[in-house]
């Protein structure tokens, strides 16, 4: 009740604050696999039973590129958003009990500045970086100059900043897993290093 009352503090609203309760404190998400693609989301909601409420159901798509054209193909995985903070282990769908696994959201990386946590459309950087060396080139020569490969995250010369084998990318994947398993927001998440110590993840990369 205290949290809900705080949302209606008119003084803070008048000061321009956007007050809300983070979704991970009031709901949770989980994935159900092997759901026939012919089943609509409306049919799935009507045929599902769970002790907690279902807020949203969304089929996950797989991104593919065919002849240079990006297409999104429906998969058998369905994302459920539950009206509870504890993910149910099972859900009844059409009188069958199926497991609900944690939803690990994909890593978001900008193709303009190569930082994590936002997309190219959201990027505030003024100039796009070279995908090979990570530096600024003249716009007309971007990506065409004879530059040396370098990753802006780990400074390696063996891969580019967009390589998924980069240690920083793997760390970001670990952050996503921790967010899903520990029910933490991105801002609250910490990462356990190789020594078992907690350290800040520097989640909000600069543009």
Short mmCIF file of C-alpha atoms in Angstrom, two decimals:
data_model
loop_
_atom_site.label_atom_id
_atom_site.label_comp_id
_atom_site.label_asym_id
_atom_site.label_seq_id
_atom_site.Cartn_x
_atom_site.Cartn_y
_atom_site.Cartn_z
CA UNK A 1 0.00 0.00 0.00
CA UNK A 2 2.84 2.39 0.82
CA UNK A 3 4.37 1.85 -2.61
CA UNK A 4 1.05 2.36 -4.36
CA UNK A 5 0.38 5.54 -2.37
CA UNK A 6 3.81 6.84 -3.29
CA UNK A 7 2.93 6.53 -6.97
CA UNK A 8 0.23 9.16 -6.50
CA UNK A 9 2.39 11.79 -4.81
CA UNK A 10 1.16 14.86 -6.67
CA UNK A 11 4.11 16.97 -5.52
CA UNK A 12 6.59 14.66 -7.23
CA UNK A 13 4.42 14.42 -10.33
CA UNK A 14 4.27 18.21 -10.55
CA UNK A 15 8.08 18.28 -10.36
CA UNK A 16 8.22 16.15 -13.51
CA UNK A 17 9.14 12.80 -11.96
CA UNK A 18 7.93 9.64 -13.68
CA UNK A 19 7.00 7.36 -10.78
CA UNK A 20 6.46 3.66 -11.32
CA UNK A 21 7.06 0.25 -9.76
CA UNK A 22 9.59 -1.82 -11.79
CA UNK A 23 7.87 -4.75 -13.46
CA UNK A 24 10.18 -7.30 -11.83
CA UNK A 25 8.69 -6.35 -8.43
CA UNK A 26 5.10 -7.10 -9.45
CA UNK A 27 5.32 -9.73 -12.21
CA UNK A 28 7.61 -12.35 -13.73
CA UNK A 29 8.13 -13.99 -17.10
CA UNK A 30 8.67 -17.56 -18.20
CA UNK A 31 8.88 -19.54 -21.44
CA UNK A 32 6.87 -22.57 -22.51
CA UNK A 33 8.39 -24.53 -25.38
CA UNK A 34 7.00 -26.80 -28.09
CA UNK A 35 3.72 -24.92 -28.53
CA UNK A 36 2.32 -25.59 -32.00
CA UNK A 37 2.62 -22.49 -34.18
CA UNK A 38 -0.95 -22.96 -35.41
CA UNK A 39 -2.29 -22.15 -31.93
CA UNK A 40 -3.23 -18.49 -31.55
CA UNK A 41 -2.43 -16.49 -28.43
CA UNK A 42 -6.15 -16.09 -27.71
CA UNK A 43 -6.63 -19.88 -27.81
CA UNK A 44 -3.58 -20.32 -25.60
CA UNK A 45 -4.87 -17.91 -22.96
CA UNK A 46 -8.30 -19.57 -22.96
CA UNK A 47 -6.73 -23.04 -22.65
CA UNK A 48 -4.23 -22.19 -19.90
CA UNK A 49 -4.71 -22.66 -16.17
CA UNK A 50 -2.38 -21.45 -13.43
CA UNK A 51 -2.82 -20.41 -9.75
CA UNK A 52 -1.55 -16.93 -10.64
CA UNK A 53 -2.98 -14.62 -13.25
CA UNK A 54 -1.64 -14.37 -16.80
CA UNK A 55 -0.97 -10.78 -17.87
CA UNK A 56 0.35 -11.38 -21.38
CA UNK A 57 1.19 -14.16 -23.82
CA UNK A 58 3.55 -13.61 -26.74
CA UNK A 59 5.04 -16.02 -29.26
CA UNK A 60 8.78 -15.65 -29.76
CA UNK A 61 10.11 -15.22 -33.29
CA UNK A 62 13.43 -16.21 -34.80
CA UNK A 63 15.25 -13.62 -36.90
CA UNK A 64 16.44 -14.89 -40.28
CA UNK A 65 17.93 -13.26 -43.35
CA UNK A 66 16.81 -14.52 -46.77
CA UNK A 67 18.38 -12.94 -49.86
CA UNK A 68 19.37 -9.94 -47.80
CA UNK A 69 15.86 -9.46 -46.43
CA UNK A 70 15.26 -9.77 -42.66
CA UNK A 71 12.35 -12.02 -41.74
CA UNK A 72 10.92 -13.08 -38.38
CA UNK A 73 9.72 -16.67 -38.24
CA UNK A 74 7.36 -17.82 -35.44
CA UNK A 75 8.81 -20.49 -33.15
CA UNK A 76 7.30 -23.03 -30.78
CA UNK A 77 8.41 -20.96 -27.76
CA UNK A 78 5.85 -18.74 -26.04
CA UNK A 79 6.60 -16.05 -23.47
CA UNK A 80 4.18 -15.81 -20.54
CA UNK A 81 4.00 -12.82 -18.19
CA UNK A 82 2.52 -13.86 -14.85
CA UNK A 83 0.80 -11.71 -12.25
CA UNK A 84 3.19 -12.83 -9.53
CA UNK A 85 6.84 -12.38 -8.58
CA UNK A 86 7.47 -16.13 -8.35
CA UNK A 87 7.61 -18.03 -11.63
CA UNK A 88 5.40 -21.15 -11.59
CA UNK A 89 7.27 -24.36 -12.29
CA UNK A 90 4.37 -25.81 -14.28
CA UNK A 91 1.37 -24.50 -16.19
CA UNK A 92 -1.68 -26.41 -17.37
CA UNK A 93 -2.27 -25.97 -21.11
CA UNK A 94 -5.15 -27.86 -22.70
CA UNK A 95 -5.20 -30.21 -19.68
CA UNK A 96 -1.51 -31.01 -19.98
CA UNK A 97 1.07 -29.86 -17.45
CA UNK A 98 4.14 -28.37 -19.11
CA UNK A 99 7.26 -26.81 -17.53
CA UNK A 100 7.85 -23.06 -17.42
CA UNK A 101 11.52 -22.15 -17.80
CA UNK A 102 13.14 -18.77 -16.98
CA UNK A 103 13.07 -16.19 -19.76
CA UNK A 104 16.56 -14.87 -20.51
CA UNK A 105 16.19 -11.75 -22.61
CA UNK A 106 18.68 -11.28 -25.47
CA UNK A 107 21.66 -8.97 -25.15
CA UNK A 108 21.03 -5.57 -26.74
CA UNK A 109 23.97 -4.01 -28.57
CA UNK A 110 24.10 -0.79 -30.54
CA UNK A 111 25.35 -1.08 -34.13
CA UNK A 112 26.35 2.58 -34.12
CA UNK A 113 28.55 2.98 -31.02
CA UNK A 114 28.80 -0.76 -30.18
CA UNK A 115 27.85 -0.20 -26.52
CA UNK A 116 25.41 -2.46 -24.73
CA UNK A 117 21.97 -1.68 -23.34
CA UNK A 118 20.46 0.23 -26.26
CA UNK A 119 19.90 -0.04 -30.01
CA UNK A 120 21.09 2.03 -32.96
CA UNK A 121 17.76 3.87 -33.13
CA UNK A 122 18.15 4.90 -29.48
CA UNK A 123 21.82 5.85 -29.74
CA UNK A 124 22.83 9.43 -28.93
CA UNK A 125 26.27 9.18 -30.52
CA UNK A 126 26.80 11.73 -33.28
CA UNK A 127 28.84 9.53 -35.59
CA UNK A 128 28.84 5.84 -36.39
CA UNK A 129 32.01 3.98 -35.51
CA UNK A 130 33.93 1.74 -37.87
CA UNK A 131 32.89 -1.88 -37.43
CA UNK A 132 36.44 -3.06 -37.90
CA UNK A 133 38.57 -0.77 -35.73
CA UNK A 134 35.94 0.96 -33.58
CA UNK A 135 37.17 4.44 -34.46
CA UNK A 136 35.55 7.37 -36.24
CA UNK A 137 36.20 7.65 -39.98
CA UNK A 138 34.94 10.10 -42.49
CA UNK A 139 31.32 9.19 -43.27
CA UNK A 140 31.97 8.47 -46.93
CA UNK A 141 34.85 6.11 -46.05
CA UNK A 142 33.31 4.45 -43.00
CA UNK A 143 34.11 0.75 -43.01
CA UNK A 144 36.15 1.01 -46.21
CA UNK A 145 39.48 2.27 -44.92
CA UNK A 146 42.43 -0.04 -44.46
CA UNK A 147 42.33 -0.06 -40.65
CA UNK A 148 43.45 -2.56 -38.05
CA UNK A 149 40.94 -4.78 -36.27
CA UNK A 150 40.32 -3.73 -32.67
CA UNK A 151 37.56 -4.35 -30.11
CA UNK A 152 36.56 -1.28 -28.10
CA UNK A 153 35.46 -3.45 -25.16
CA UNK A 154 38.51 -5.60 -24.44
CA UNK A 155 41.03 -3.89 -26.77
CA UNK A 156 41.72 -7.23 -28.49
CA UNK A 157 43.05 -7.16 -32.04
CA UNK A 158 41.71 -10.66 -32.73
CA UNK A 159 38.05 -9.68 -33.13
CA UNK A 160 35.76 -6.71 -33.73
CA UNK A 161 33.48 -4.98 -31.21
CA UNK A 162 30.48 -6.95 -32.51
CA UNK A 163 32.04 -10.40 -32.08
CA UNK A 164 29.99 -12.62 -29.79
CA UNK A 165 33.16 -14.35 -28.61
CA UNK A 166 34.26 -11.13 -26.93
CA UNK A 167 34.61 -11.52 -23.12
CA UNK A 168 32.46 -8.43 -22.60
CA UNK A 169 29.64 -9.88 -24.68
CA UNK A 170 29.84 -13.10 -22.67
CA UNK A 171 29.70 -11.03 -19.48
CA UNK A 172 26.57 -9.28 -20.74
CA UNK A 173 24.99 -12.69 -21.37
CA UNK A 174 25.84 -13.60 -17.78
CA UNK A 175 24.14 -10.43 -16.58
CA UNK A 176 20.97 -11.39 -18.46
CA UNK A 177 21.01 -14.84 -16.89
CA UNK A 178 21.46 -13.36 -13.43
CA UNK A 179 18.58 -10.96 -14.04
CA UNK A 180 16.32 -13.87 -15.00
CA UNK A 181 17.35 -16.24 -12.22
CA UNK A 182 17.67 -13.75 -9.37
CA UNK A 183 14.72 -11.53 -10.32
CA UNK A 184 16.85 -8.38 -10.44
CA UNK A 185 16.42 -5.31 -12.60
CA UNK A 186 19.25 -4.31 -14.91
CA UNK A 187 20.17 -1.39 -12.65
CA UNK A 188 20.35 -3.64 -9.57
CA UNK A 189 22.27 -6.48 -11.14
CA UNK A 190 25.79 -7.31 -10.06
CA UNK A 191 28.14 -9.81 -11.54
CA UNK A 192 30.24 -12.37 -9.67
CA UNK A 193 33.78 -12.42 -11.01
CA UNK A 194 36.12 -15.39 -11.15
CA UNK A 195 37.15 -14.89 -7.51
CA UNK A 196 33.57 -14.97 -6.30
CA UNK A 197 33.56 -11.28 -5.42
CA UNK A 198 30.77 -8.89 -6.31
CA UNK A 199 31.55 -5.91 -8.47
CA UNK A 200 29.57 -3.31 -10.38
CA UNK A 201 28.73 -4.24 -13.94
CA UNK A 202 28.88 -0.71 -15.42
CA UNK A 203 25.54 -1.50 -17.00
CA UNK A 204 24.80 1.90 -18.43
CA UNK A 205 27.38 2.32 -21.17
CA UNK A 206 28.15 5.80 -22.33
CA UNK A 207 27.27 6.90 -25.83
#
